[in-house]
Coordinates of C-alpha atoms in Angstrom, one line a residue:
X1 CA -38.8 87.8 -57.9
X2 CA -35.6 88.3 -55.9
X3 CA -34.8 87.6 -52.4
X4 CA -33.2 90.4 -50.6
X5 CA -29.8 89.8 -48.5
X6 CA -31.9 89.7 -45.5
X7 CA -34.3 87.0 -46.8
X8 CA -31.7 85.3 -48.1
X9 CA -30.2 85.3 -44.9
X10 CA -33.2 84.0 -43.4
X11 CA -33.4 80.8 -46.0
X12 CA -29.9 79.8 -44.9
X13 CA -30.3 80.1 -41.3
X14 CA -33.1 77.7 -41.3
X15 CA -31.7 75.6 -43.9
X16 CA -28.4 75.2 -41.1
X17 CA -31.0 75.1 -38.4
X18 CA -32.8 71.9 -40.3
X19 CA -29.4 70.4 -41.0
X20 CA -28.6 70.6 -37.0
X21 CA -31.4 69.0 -36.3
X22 CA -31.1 66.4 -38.6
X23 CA -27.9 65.6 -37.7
X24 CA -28.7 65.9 -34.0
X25 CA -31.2 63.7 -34.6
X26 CA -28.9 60.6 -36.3
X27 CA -26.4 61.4 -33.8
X28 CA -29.2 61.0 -30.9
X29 CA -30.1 57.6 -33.0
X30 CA -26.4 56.5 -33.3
X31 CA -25.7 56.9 -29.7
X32 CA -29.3 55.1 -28.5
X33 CA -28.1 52.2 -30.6
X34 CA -24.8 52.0 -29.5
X35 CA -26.2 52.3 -25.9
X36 CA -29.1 49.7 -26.7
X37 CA -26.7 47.7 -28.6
X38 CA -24.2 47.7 -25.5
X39 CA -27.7 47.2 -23.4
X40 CA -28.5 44.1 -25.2
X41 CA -25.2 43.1 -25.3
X42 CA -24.6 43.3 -21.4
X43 CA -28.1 41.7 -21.1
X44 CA -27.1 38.6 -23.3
X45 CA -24.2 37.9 -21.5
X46 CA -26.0 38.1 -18.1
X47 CA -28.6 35.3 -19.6
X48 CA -26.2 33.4 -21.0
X49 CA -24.5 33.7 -17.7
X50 CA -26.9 32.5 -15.9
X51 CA -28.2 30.1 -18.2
X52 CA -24.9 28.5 -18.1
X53 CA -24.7 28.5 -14.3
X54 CA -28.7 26.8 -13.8
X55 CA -27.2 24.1 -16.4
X56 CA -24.1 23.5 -14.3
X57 CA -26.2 23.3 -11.1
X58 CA -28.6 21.0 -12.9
X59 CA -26.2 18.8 -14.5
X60 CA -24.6 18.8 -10.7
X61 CA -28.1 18.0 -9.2
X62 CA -28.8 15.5 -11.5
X63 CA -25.3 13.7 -11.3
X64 CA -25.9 13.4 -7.2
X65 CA -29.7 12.5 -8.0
X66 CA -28.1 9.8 -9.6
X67 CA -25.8 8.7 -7.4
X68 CA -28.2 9.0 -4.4
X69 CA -30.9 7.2 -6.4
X70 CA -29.2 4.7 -8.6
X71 CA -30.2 1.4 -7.5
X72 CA -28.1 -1.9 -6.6
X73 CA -28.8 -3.4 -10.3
X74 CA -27.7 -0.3 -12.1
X75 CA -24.7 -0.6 -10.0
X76 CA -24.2 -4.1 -10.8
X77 CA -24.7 -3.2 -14.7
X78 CA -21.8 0.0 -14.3
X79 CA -19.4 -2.1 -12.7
X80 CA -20.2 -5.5 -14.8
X81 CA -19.4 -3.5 -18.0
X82 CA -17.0 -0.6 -17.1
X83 CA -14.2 -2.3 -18.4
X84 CA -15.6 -2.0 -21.8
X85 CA -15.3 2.0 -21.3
X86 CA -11.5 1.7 -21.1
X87 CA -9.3 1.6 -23.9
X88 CA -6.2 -0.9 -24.0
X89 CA -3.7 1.5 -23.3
X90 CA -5.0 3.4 -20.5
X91 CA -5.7 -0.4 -19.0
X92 CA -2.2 -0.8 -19.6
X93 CA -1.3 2.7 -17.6
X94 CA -3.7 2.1 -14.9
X95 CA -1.9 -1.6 -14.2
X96 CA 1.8 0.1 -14.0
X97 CA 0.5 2.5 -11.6
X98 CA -1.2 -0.1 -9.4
X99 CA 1.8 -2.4 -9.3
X100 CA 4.5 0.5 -9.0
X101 CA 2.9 1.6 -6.0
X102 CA 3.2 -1.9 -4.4
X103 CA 7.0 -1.9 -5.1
X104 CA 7.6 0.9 -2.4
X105 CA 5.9 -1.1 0.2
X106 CA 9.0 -2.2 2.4
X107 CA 8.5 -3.5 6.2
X108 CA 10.9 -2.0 8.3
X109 CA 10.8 -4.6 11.1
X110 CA 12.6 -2.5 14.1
X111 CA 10.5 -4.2 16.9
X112 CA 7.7 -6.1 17.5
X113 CA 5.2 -3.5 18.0
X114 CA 6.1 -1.3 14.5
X115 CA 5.4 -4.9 12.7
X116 CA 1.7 -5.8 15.1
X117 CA 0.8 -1.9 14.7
X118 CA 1.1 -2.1 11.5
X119 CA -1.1 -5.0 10.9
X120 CA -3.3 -3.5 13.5
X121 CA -4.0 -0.6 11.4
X122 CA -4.1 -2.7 8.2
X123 CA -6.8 -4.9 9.4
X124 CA -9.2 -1.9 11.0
X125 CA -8.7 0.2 7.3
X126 CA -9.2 -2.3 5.0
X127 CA -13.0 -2.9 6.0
X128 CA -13.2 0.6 6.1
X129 CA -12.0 0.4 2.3
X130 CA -15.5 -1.0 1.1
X131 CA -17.3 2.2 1.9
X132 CA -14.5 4.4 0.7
X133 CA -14.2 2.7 -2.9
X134 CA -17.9 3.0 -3.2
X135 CA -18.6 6.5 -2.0
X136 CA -15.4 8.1 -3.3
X137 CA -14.0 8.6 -6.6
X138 CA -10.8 6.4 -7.9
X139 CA -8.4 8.7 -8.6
X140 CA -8.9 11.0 -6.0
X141 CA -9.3 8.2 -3.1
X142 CA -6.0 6.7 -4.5
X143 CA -4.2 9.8 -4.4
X144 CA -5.3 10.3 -0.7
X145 CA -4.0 6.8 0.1
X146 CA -0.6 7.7 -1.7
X147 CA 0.0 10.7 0.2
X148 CA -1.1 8.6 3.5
X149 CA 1.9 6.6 2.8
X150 CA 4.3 9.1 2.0
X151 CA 2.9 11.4 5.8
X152 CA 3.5 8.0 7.2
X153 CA 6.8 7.4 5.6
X154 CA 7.9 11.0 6.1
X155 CA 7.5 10.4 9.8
X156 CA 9.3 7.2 9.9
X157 CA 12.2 9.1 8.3
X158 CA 12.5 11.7 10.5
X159 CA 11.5 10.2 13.8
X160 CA 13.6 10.6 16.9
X161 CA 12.1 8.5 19.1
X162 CA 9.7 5.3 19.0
X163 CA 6.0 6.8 19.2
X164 CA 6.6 8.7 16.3
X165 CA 8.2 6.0 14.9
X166 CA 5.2 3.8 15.3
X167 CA 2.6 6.6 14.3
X168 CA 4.4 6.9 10.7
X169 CA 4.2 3.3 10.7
X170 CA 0.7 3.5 11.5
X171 CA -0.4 6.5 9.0
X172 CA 1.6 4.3 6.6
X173 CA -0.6 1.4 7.4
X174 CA -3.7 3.3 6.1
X175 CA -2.3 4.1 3.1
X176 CA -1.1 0.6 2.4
X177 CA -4.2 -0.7 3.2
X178 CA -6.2 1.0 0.8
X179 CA -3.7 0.9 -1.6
X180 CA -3.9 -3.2 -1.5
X181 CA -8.3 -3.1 -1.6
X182 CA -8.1 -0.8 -4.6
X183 CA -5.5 -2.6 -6.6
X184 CA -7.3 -5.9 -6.5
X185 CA -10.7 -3.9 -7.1
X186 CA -9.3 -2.0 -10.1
X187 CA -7.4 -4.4 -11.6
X188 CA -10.6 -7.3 -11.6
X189 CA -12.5 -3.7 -12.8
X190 CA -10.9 -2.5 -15.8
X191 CA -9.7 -6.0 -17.5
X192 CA -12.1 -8.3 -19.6
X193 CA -13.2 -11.5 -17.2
X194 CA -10.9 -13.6 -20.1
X195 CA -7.8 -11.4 -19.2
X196 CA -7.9 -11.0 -15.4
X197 CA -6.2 -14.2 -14.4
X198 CA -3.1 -12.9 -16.1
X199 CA -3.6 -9.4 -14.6
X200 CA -4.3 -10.5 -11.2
X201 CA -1.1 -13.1 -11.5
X202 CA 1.2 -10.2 -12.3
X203 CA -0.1 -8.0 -9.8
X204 CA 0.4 -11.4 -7.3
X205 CA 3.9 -11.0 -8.4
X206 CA 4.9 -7.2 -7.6
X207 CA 2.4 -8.1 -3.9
X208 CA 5.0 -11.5 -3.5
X209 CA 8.2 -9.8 -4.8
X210 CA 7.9 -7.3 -2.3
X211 CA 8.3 -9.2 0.9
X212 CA 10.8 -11.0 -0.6
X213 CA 13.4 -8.8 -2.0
X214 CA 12.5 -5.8 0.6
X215 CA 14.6 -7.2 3.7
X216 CA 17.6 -7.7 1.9
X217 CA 17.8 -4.4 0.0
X218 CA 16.8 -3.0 3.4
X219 CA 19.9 -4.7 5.4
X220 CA 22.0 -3.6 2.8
X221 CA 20.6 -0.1 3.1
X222 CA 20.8 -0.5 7.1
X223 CA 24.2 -1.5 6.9
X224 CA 26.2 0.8 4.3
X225 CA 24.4 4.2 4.5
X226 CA 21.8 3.8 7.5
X227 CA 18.4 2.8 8.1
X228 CA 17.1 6.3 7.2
X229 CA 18.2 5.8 3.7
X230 CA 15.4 2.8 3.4
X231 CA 12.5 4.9 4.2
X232 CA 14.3 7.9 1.7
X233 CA 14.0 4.7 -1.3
X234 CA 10.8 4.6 -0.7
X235 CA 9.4 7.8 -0.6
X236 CA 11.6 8.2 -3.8
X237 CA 9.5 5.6 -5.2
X238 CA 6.3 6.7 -4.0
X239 CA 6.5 10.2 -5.1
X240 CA 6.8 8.6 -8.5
X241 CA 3.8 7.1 -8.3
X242 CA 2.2 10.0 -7.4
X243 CA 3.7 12.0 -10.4
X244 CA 2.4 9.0 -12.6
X245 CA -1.2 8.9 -10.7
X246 CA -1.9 12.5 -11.6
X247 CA -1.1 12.2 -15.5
X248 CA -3.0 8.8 -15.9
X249 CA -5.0 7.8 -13.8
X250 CA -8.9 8.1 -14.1
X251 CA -12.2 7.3 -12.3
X252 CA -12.8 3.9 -13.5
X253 CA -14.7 2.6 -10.2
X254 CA -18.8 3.2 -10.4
X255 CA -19.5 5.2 -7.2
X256 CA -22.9 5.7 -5.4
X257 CA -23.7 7.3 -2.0
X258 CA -24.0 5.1 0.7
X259 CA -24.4 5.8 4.3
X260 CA -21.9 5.6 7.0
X261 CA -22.5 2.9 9.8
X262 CA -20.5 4.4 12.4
X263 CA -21.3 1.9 15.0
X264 CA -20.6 -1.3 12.5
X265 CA -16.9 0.3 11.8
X266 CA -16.5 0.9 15.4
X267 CA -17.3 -3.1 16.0
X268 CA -15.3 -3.8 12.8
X269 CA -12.7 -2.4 14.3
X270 CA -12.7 -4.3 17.7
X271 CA -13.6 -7.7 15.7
X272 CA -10.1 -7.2 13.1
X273 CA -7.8 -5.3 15.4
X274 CA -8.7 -7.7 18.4
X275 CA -7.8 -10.7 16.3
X276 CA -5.0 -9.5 14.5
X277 CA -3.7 -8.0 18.2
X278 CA -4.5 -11.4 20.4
X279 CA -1.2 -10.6 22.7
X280 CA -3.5 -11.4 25.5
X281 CA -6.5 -14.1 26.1
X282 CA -9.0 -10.6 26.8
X283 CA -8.1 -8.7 23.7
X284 CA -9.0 -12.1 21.8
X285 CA -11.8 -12.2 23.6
X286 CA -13.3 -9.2 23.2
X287 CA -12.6 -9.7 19.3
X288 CA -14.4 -12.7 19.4
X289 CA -17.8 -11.0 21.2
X290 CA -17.5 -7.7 18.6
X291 CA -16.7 -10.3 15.6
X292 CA -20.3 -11.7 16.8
X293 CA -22.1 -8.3 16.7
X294 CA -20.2 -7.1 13.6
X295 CA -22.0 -10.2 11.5
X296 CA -25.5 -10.1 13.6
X297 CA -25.5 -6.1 12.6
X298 CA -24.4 -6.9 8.7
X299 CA -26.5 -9.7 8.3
X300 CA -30.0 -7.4 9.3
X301 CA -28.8 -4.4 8.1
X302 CA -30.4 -3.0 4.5
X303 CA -27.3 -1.2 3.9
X304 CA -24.5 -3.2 5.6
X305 CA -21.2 -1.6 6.2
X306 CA -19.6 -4.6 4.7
X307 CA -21.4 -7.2 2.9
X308 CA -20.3 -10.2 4.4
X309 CA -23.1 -12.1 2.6
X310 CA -20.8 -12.3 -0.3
X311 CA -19.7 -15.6 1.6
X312 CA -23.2 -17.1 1.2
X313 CA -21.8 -18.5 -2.2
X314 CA -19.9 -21.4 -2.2
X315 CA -17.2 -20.5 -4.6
X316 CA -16.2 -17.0 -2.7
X317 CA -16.8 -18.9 0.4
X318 CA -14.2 -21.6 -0.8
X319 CA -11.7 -19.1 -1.9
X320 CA -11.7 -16.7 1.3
X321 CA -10.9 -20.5 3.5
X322 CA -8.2 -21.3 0.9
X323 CA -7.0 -18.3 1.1
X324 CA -6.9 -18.6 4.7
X325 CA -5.5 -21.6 4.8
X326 CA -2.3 -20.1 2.4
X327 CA -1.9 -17.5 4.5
X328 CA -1.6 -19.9 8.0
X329 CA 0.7 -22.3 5.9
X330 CA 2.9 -19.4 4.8
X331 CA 3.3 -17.0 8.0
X332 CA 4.1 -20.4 9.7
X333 CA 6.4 -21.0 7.8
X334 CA 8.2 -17.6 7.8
X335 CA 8.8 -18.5 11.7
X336 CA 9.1 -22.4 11.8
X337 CA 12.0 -22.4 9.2
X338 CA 14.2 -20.3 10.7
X339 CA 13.4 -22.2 14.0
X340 CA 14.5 -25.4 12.1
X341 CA 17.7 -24.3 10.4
X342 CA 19.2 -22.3 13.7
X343 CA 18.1 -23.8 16.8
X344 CA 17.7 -27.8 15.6
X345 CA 20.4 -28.0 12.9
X346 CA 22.4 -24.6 14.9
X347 CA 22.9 -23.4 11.7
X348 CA 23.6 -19.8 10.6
X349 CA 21.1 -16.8 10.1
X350 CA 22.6 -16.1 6.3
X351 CA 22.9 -20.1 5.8
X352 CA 18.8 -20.1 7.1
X353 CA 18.0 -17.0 4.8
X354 CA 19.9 -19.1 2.0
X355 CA 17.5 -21.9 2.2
X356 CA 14.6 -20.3 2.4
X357 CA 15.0 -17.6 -0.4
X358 CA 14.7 -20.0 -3.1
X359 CA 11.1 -21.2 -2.1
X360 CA 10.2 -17.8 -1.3
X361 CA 11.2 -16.7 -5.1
X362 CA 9.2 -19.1 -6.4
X363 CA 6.2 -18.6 -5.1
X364 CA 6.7 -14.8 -5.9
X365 CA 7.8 -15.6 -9.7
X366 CA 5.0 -18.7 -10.3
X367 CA 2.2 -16.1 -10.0
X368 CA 1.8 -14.7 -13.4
X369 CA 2.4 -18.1 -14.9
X370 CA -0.4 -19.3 -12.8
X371 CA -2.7 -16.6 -13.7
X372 CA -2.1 -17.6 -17.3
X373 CA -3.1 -20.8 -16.9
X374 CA -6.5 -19.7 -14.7
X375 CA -7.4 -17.8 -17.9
X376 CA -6.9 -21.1 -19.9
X377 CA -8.0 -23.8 -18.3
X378 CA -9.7 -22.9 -14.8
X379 CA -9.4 -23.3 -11.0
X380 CA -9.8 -26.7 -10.9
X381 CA -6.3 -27.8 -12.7
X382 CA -4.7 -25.6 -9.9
X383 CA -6.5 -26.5 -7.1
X384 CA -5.9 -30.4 -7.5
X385 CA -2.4 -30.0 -8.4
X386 CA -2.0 -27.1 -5.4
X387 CA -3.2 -29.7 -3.3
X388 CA -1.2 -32.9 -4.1
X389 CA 2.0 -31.1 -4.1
X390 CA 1.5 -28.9 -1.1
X391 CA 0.2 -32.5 1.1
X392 CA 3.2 -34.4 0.0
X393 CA 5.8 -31.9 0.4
X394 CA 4.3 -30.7 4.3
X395 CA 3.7 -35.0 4.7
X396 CA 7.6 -35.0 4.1
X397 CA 8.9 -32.4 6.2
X398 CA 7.0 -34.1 8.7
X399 CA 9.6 -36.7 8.6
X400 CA 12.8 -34.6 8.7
X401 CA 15.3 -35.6 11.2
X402 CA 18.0 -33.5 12.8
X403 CA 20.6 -35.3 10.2
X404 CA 18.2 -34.4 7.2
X405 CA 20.6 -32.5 4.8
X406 CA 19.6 -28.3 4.8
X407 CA 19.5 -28.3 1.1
X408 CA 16.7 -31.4 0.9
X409 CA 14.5 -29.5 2.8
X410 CA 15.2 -26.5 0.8
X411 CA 14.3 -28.3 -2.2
X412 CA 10.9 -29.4 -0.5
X413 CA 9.9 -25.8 0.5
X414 CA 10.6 -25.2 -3.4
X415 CA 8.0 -27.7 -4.4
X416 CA 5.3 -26.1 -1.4
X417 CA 6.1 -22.7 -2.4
X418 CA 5.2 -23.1 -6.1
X419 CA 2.2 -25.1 -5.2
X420 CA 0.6 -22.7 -3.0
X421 CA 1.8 -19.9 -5.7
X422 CA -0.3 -21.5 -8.1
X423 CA -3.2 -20.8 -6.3
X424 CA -2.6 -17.5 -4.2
X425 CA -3.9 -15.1 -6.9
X426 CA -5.8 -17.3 -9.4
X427 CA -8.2 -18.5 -6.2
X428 CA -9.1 -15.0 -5.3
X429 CA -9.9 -14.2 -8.8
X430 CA -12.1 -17.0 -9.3
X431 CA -13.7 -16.5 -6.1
X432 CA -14.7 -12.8 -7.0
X433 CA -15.7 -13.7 -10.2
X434 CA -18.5 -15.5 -8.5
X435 CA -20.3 -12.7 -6.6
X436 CA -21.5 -9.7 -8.3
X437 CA -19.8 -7.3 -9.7
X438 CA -21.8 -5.0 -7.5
X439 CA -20.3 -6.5 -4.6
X440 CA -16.3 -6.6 -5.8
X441 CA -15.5 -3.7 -3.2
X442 CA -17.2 -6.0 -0.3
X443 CA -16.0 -9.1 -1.5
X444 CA -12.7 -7.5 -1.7
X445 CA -11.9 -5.9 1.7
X446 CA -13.5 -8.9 2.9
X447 CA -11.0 -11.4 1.9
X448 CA -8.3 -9.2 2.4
X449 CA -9.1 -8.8 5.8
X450 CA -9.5 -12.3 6.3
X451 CA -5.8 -12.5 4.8
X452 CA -4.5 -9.9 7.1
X453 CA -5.9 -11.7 9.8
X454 CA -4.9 -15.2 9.1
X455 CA -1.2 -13.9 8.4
X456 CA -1.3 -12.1 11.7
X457 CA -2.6 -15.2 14.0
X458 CA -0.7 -17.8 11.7
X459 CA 3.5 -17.1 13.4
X460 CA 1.5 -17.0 16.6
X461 CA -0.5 -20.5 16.3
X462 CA 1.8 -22.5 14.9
X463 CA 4.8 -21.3 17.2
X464 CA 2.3 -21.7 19.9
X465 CA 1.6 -25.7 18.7
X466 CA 5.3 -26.3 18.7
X467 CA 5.6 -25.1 22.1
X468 CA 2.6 -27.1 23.4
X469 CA 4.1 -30.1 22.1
X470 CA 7.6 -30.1 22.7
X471 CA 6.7 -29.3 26.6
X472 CA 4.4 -32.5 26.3
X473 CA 7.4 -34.4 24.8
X474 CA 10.2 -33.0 26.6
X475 CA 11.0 -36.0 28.8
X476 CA 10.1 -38.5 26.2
X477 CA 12.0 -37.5 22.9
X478 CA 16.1 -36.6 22.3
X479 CA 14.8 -33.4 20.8
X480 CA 11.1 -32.1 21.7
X481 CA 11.4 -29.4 19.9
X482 CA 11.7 -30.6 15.9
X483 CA 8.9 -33.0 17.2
X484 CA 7.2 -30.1 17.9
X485 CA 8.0 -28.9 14.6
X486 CA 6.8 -31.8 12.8
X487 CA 3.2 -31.7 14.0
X488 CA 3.1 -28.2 12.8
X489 CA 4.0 -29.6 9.4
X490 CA 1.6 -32.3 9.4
X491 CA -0.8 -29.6 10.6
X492 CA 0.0 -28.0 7.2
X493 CA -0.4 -31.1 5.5
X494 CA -3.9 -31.7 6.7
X495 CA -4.6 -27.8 5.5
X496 CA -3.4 -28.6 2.1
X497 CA -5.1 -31.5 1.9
X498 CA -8.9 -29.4 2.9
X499 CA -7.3 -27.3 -0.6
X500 CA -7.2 -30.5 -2.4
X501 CA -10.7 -31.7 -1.2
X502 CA -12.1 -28.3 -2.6
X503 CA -10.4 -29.2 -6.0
X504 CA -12.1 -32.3 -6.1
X505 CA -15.6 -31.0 -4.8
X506 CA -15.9 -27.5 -4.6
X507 CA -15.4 -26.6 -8.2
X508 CA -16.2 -26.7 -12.2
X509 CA -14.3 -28.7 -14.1
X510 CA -14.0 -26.3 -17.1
X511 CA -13.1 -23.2 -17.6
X512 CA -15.8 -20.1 -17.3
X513 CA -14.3 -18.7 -20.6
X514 CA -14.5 -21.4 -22.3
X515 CA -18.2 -22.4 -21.0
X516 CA -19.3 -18.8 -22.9
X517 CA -17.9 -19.2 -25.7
X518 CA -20.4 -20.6 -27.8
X519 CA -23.2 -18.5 -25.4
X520 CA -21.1 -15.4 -27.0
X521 CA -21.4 -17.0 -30.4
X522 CA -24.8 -17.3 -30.4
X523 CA -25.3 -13.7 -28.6
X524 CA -23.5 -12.3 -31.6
X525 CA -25.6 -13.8 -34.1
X526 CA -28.5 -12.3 -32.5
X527 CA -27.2 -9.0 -31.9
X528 CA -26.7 -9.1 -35.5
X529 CA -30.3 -9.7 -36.1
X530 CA -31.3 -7.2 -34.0
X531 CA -29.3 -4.5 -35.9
X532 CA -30.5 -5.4 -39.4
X533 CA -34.3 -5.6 -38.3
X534 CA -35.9 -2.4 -37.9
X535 CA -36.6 -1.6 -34.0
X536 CA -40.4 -2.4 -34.2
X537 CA -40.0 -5.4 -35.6
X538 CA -37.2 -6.6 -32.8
X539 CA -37.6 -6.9 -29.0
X540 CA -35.3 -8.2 -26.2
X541 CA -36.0 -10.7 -23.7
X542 CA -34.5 -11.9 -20.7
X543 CA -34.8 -16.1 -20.5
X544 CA -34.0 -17.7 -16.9
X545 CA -30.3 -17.9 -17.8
X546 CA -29.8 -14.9 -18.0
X547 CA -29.2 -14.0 -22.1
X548 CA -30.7 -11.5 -24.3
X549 CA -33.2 -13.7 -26.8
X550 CA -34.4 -11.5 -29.9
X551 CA -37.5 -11.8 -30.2
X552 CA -38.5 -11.5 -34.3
X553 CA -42.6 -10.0 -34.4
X554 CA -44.5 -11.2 -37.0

C-alpha cells in the first residue's frame, strides 16, 4: 500500500532526526575522548612529573645519607681505590692543570710585611684545607681557590697604596694555600701507588722551578715595563688555568660531611700564624701556649679538625722532621749565601745571584729524576745518599775562609742542592703512603704546614745564630762574622746528618712496589679462581695481613 506525500514526509523527517542523533551522539563520543584523552594525557605528565621530582629528591636524600653516614672505612676504601675510576688520559689532564696552576705563583717581595703576610695567611689556610678537601667537592673547591688568587692578584695590580697591597697579597695567600694542599692530595689520589713517585717528582719540579725562575723574570718585568706588568703575567696565566679547570677537571676526591670545629681553627690559627709571625718573643709565645691546646683538643677529639695522629706512625713521623729539616737547611741558606758572597767576600748582588742559581736549578730540575728512582728502588737509596752528600758538603762550607774561591763554594752548594732535591718530594710521598688513604687530606695540610712553618722560622734562626756568635767572637776572631757563618753550616751538617741516621734506621730497605709484587701475583691467581667457581662455591676472607684468601667449599 502507498504512502502518501505526507507520510512520506513523516518517514524522512525521522529518518534525518535518527541520523542527527546519531551523529550527535559520535560527535559527543569523539569530543569526550579527545577531552579524556587530553585528561589522561595532562594527568600522565603530572605523575610522571612528580614521579620524576620524588626520585630526584630521593636520589638527593640518599646521596647526603650517604655522605652524612658513610663511615671512616668506607672512606678509606673510596679514597684507597679512586684512582682506579680514572682513566689515563683524564690523569694526564688533571696533572697539567695541577702543575699549570703552580707556574703563576710568583712572590712579589716589595717589603717585609707582603712576604710575612703572606706566609701568615698560608700557614692559618692550609690547616683549614683538611676540612675543605673533605667536605667540599674537587672541582668546585679548586675553582674557588683559583679565583681567590686571581681577587688577590687583581688587587695587587691595581693597588694604590700598601694595605691594599697587602690584602691582595693576603686573599692571594688563601688561594695559594689551598691550591698547594689539593695538588699534593690529588696528585697521590688519582695515580697508581707504583706511579706517584714520578708524579709527585714532576709536580716537585713546577713547586721548585717557581721560586727559582719567578725573581728574575720578575726584575726583568720590574725593570723594562713596570712592576704592574708582573702581577698582569700572572693573572694571564691563571685565567688559563681557570679556562682549563672548567673543561677537565672532575670530582676525583671522596667527600663526606664533617663538622666544623670552630674553636680548634680558631687555636690553629694562633698556634701557625704565631709561629710563622715570631717578630716578637710574645707572639711566639702565645703560639707556643695555642700550639699546646690545638694538640690536647685534636688528640680527645672524635672528630678532630686536623688529625695530627697521622704522626703516631713512624714513617709519616720521619718524613714531616725531614721535611723540616730541608726546609731549615734551605731558607737558611736563601739568607746565609748572600750574606757570604756580599758582606765577607764584598762581592756583587748579580755576581751572589750567579753563584747561587746553579744550586738552586738543581735542586728544582733533580726532582722528577728522583721521583723515578722512589718508584724503582725506594726511600732508603735516597735517604742514605741525601745524607752523606748533604753532611759532607755543609761539613765543608764549614771550613771556607774569606780567600775560598766564589765558584768552589758554588760548586758545593751544587752537590747540597741535589742532595736534598733527591729527597724533597720522594720523602713526602713515602711518608703519606704510610698512613691511610683516609687520612691523605690530614696528613697533607699537616706536613705542609709544618713546611710553611719551618721555611718561615728557618732565615730567622739561623741569621739569628750567626749573630749570636759573631757578637761572642767579635774581639777574638779577624772576622766574627763568617765564624758565625760557619756554625750555621755545621748546624746544617748535624741536620743532614739526623737525615742520614733515618736512612740507616728509620726505613725499609726495599721498595713497597716491589715487596707486592708477588702478593699481586698470587691475588691474581685467586681472583681467577674466584671468577671461574660459581659464587656458592667461593667465599672471601680477610687473613691478618690484610689479603683476600678464597676460600674453595667443599
Amino acid at each position: 500500500m502507498d504512502k502518501t506525500p505526507e507520510e512520506k514526509d513523516i518517514v524522512h523527517e525521522d529518518i534525518h532526526n535518527r541520523k542527527e542523533v546519531i551523529n550527535n551522539k559520535e560527535s559527543n563520543e569523539n569530543q569526550n575522548e579527545i577531552e579524556n584523552k587530553k585528561i589522561n594525557e595532562n594527568q600522565n605528565e603530572i605523575e610522571n612529573k612528580k614521579i620524576n621530582e620524588n626520585q630526584n629528591e630521593i636520589k638527593d636524600k640518599k646521596s647526603d645519607k650517604n655522605q652524612i653516614e658513610i663511615s671512616d672505612k668506607e672512606h678509606e676504601e673510596l679514597a684507597k681505590k679512586r684512582y682506579l675510576e680514572i682513566s689515563d688520559k683524564k690523569r694526564t689532564q688533571i696533572f697539567i692543570n695541577v702543575n699549570i696552576s703552580c707556574i703563576a705563583g710568583i712572590i712579589v717581595n716589595t717589603g717585609q710585611w707582603l712576604t710575612s703576610g703572606f706566609s701568615l695567611a698560608m700557614s692559618i689556610m692550609i690547616p683549614l684545607s683538611s676540612y675543605l678537601i673533605t667536605r667540599f667537592r674537587t672541582r668546585r673547591l679548586f675553582l674557588t681557590a683559583i679565583i681567590l688568587f686571581l681577587t688577590g692578584l687583581t688587587i695587587a695590580l691595581f693597588s694604590v697604596n700598601f694595605p691594599m697591597m697587602l690584602a691582595g697579597r693576603l686573599i692571594q695567600a688563601c688561594g695559594s694555600g689551598l691550591l698547594s694542599s689539593m695538588g699534593q692530595v690529588i696528585i697521590l689520589t688519582i695515580y697508581p701507588p707504583e706511579k706517584r713517585g714520578s708524579a709527585m717528582g714532576w709536580y716537585g719540579l713546577s713547586v721548585g722551578a717557581a721560586p727559582v725562575i719567578a725573581p728574575t723574570i720578575a726584575g726583568l718585568l720590574a725593570d723594562t715595563v713596570g712592576w704592574r706588568f708582573i702581577f698582569v703575567v700572572s693573572i694571564a696565566i691563571m685565567v688559563c688555568t681557570l679556562i682549563y679547570t672548567l673543561f677537565v677537571f672532575t670530582d676525583v676526591l671522596p667527600n663526606k660531611m664533617v663538622k666544623f670545629d670552630v674553636f680548634s681553627f680558631i687555636l690553629s690559627a694562633f698556634t701557625f700564624g704565631g709561629i710563622t709571625l715570631a717578630i716578637v718573643g710574645m707572639v711566639l709565645l702565645i703560639g707556643i701556649v695555642a700550639s699546646i691546646l690545638f694538640i690536647y683538643r685534636q688528640l680527645h677529639s672524635k672528630s678532630p679538625f686536623l688529625d695530627i695522629r697521622v704522626c703516631k706512625n713512624m714513617s709519616y713521623a720521619i718524613a714531616s722532621i725531614t721535611t723540616i729539616a730541608i726546609n731549615l737547611i734551605n731558607m737558611g741558606s736563601a739568607v746565609i749565601f748572600p750574606l757570604y758572597f756580599q758582606q765577607v767576600k764584598h762581592k756583587s748582588a748579580t755576581i751572589s745571584g750567579l753563584a747561587v742559581l746553579p744550586g738552586s736549578l738543581s735542586l728544582a730540575f733533580i726532582s722528577p729524576f728522583a721521583g723515578k728512582i722512589y718508584d724503582k728502588m725506594g726511600i732508603k737509596i735516597l735517604l742514605l745518599f741525601s745524607g752523606i752528600v748533604s753532611t759532607l758538603s755543609n761539613l765543608s762550607l764549614f771550613f771556607i775562609t774569606i780567600n775560598t774561591n766564589i765558584w768552589v763554594v758554588a760548586i758545593i752548594n751544587i752537590a747540597r742542592c741535589i742532595a736534598l732535591g733527591v729527597i724533597t718530594m720522594p720523602v713526602i710521598t713515602w711518608g703519606m703512603s704510610k698512613i691511610p688513604a683516609s687520612k691523605t687530606t690530614d696528613g697533607s695540610a699537616t706536613i705542609n704546614s709544618f713546611r710553611i712553618v719551618s721555611g718561615a722560622i728557618g732565615t730567622a734562626l739561623f741569621v739569628s745564630v750567626m749573630t749570636t756568635v759573631a757578637n761572642a767572637v767579635k774581639d777574638t776572631k779577624n772576622e766574627p762574622q763568617l765564624f758565625g757563618i760557619n756554625i750555621v753550616f755545621l748546624i746544617m751538617a748535624v741536620l743532614s746528618f739526623i737525615i742520614l741516621l733515618f736512612g740507616i734506621f728509620g726505613c725499609e730497605s726495599r721498595s713497597v712496589h716491589k715487596k707486592n709484587k708477588s702478593k699481586k701475583g698470587k691475588n691474581d691467581i685467586k681472583n681467577s679462581m674466584k671468577e671461574l667457581l660459581p659464587p656458592s662455591e667461593s667465599s672471601e676472607e680477610i687473613n691478618k695481613s690484610g689479603e683476600v684468601e678464597v676460600i674453595i667449599k667443599n
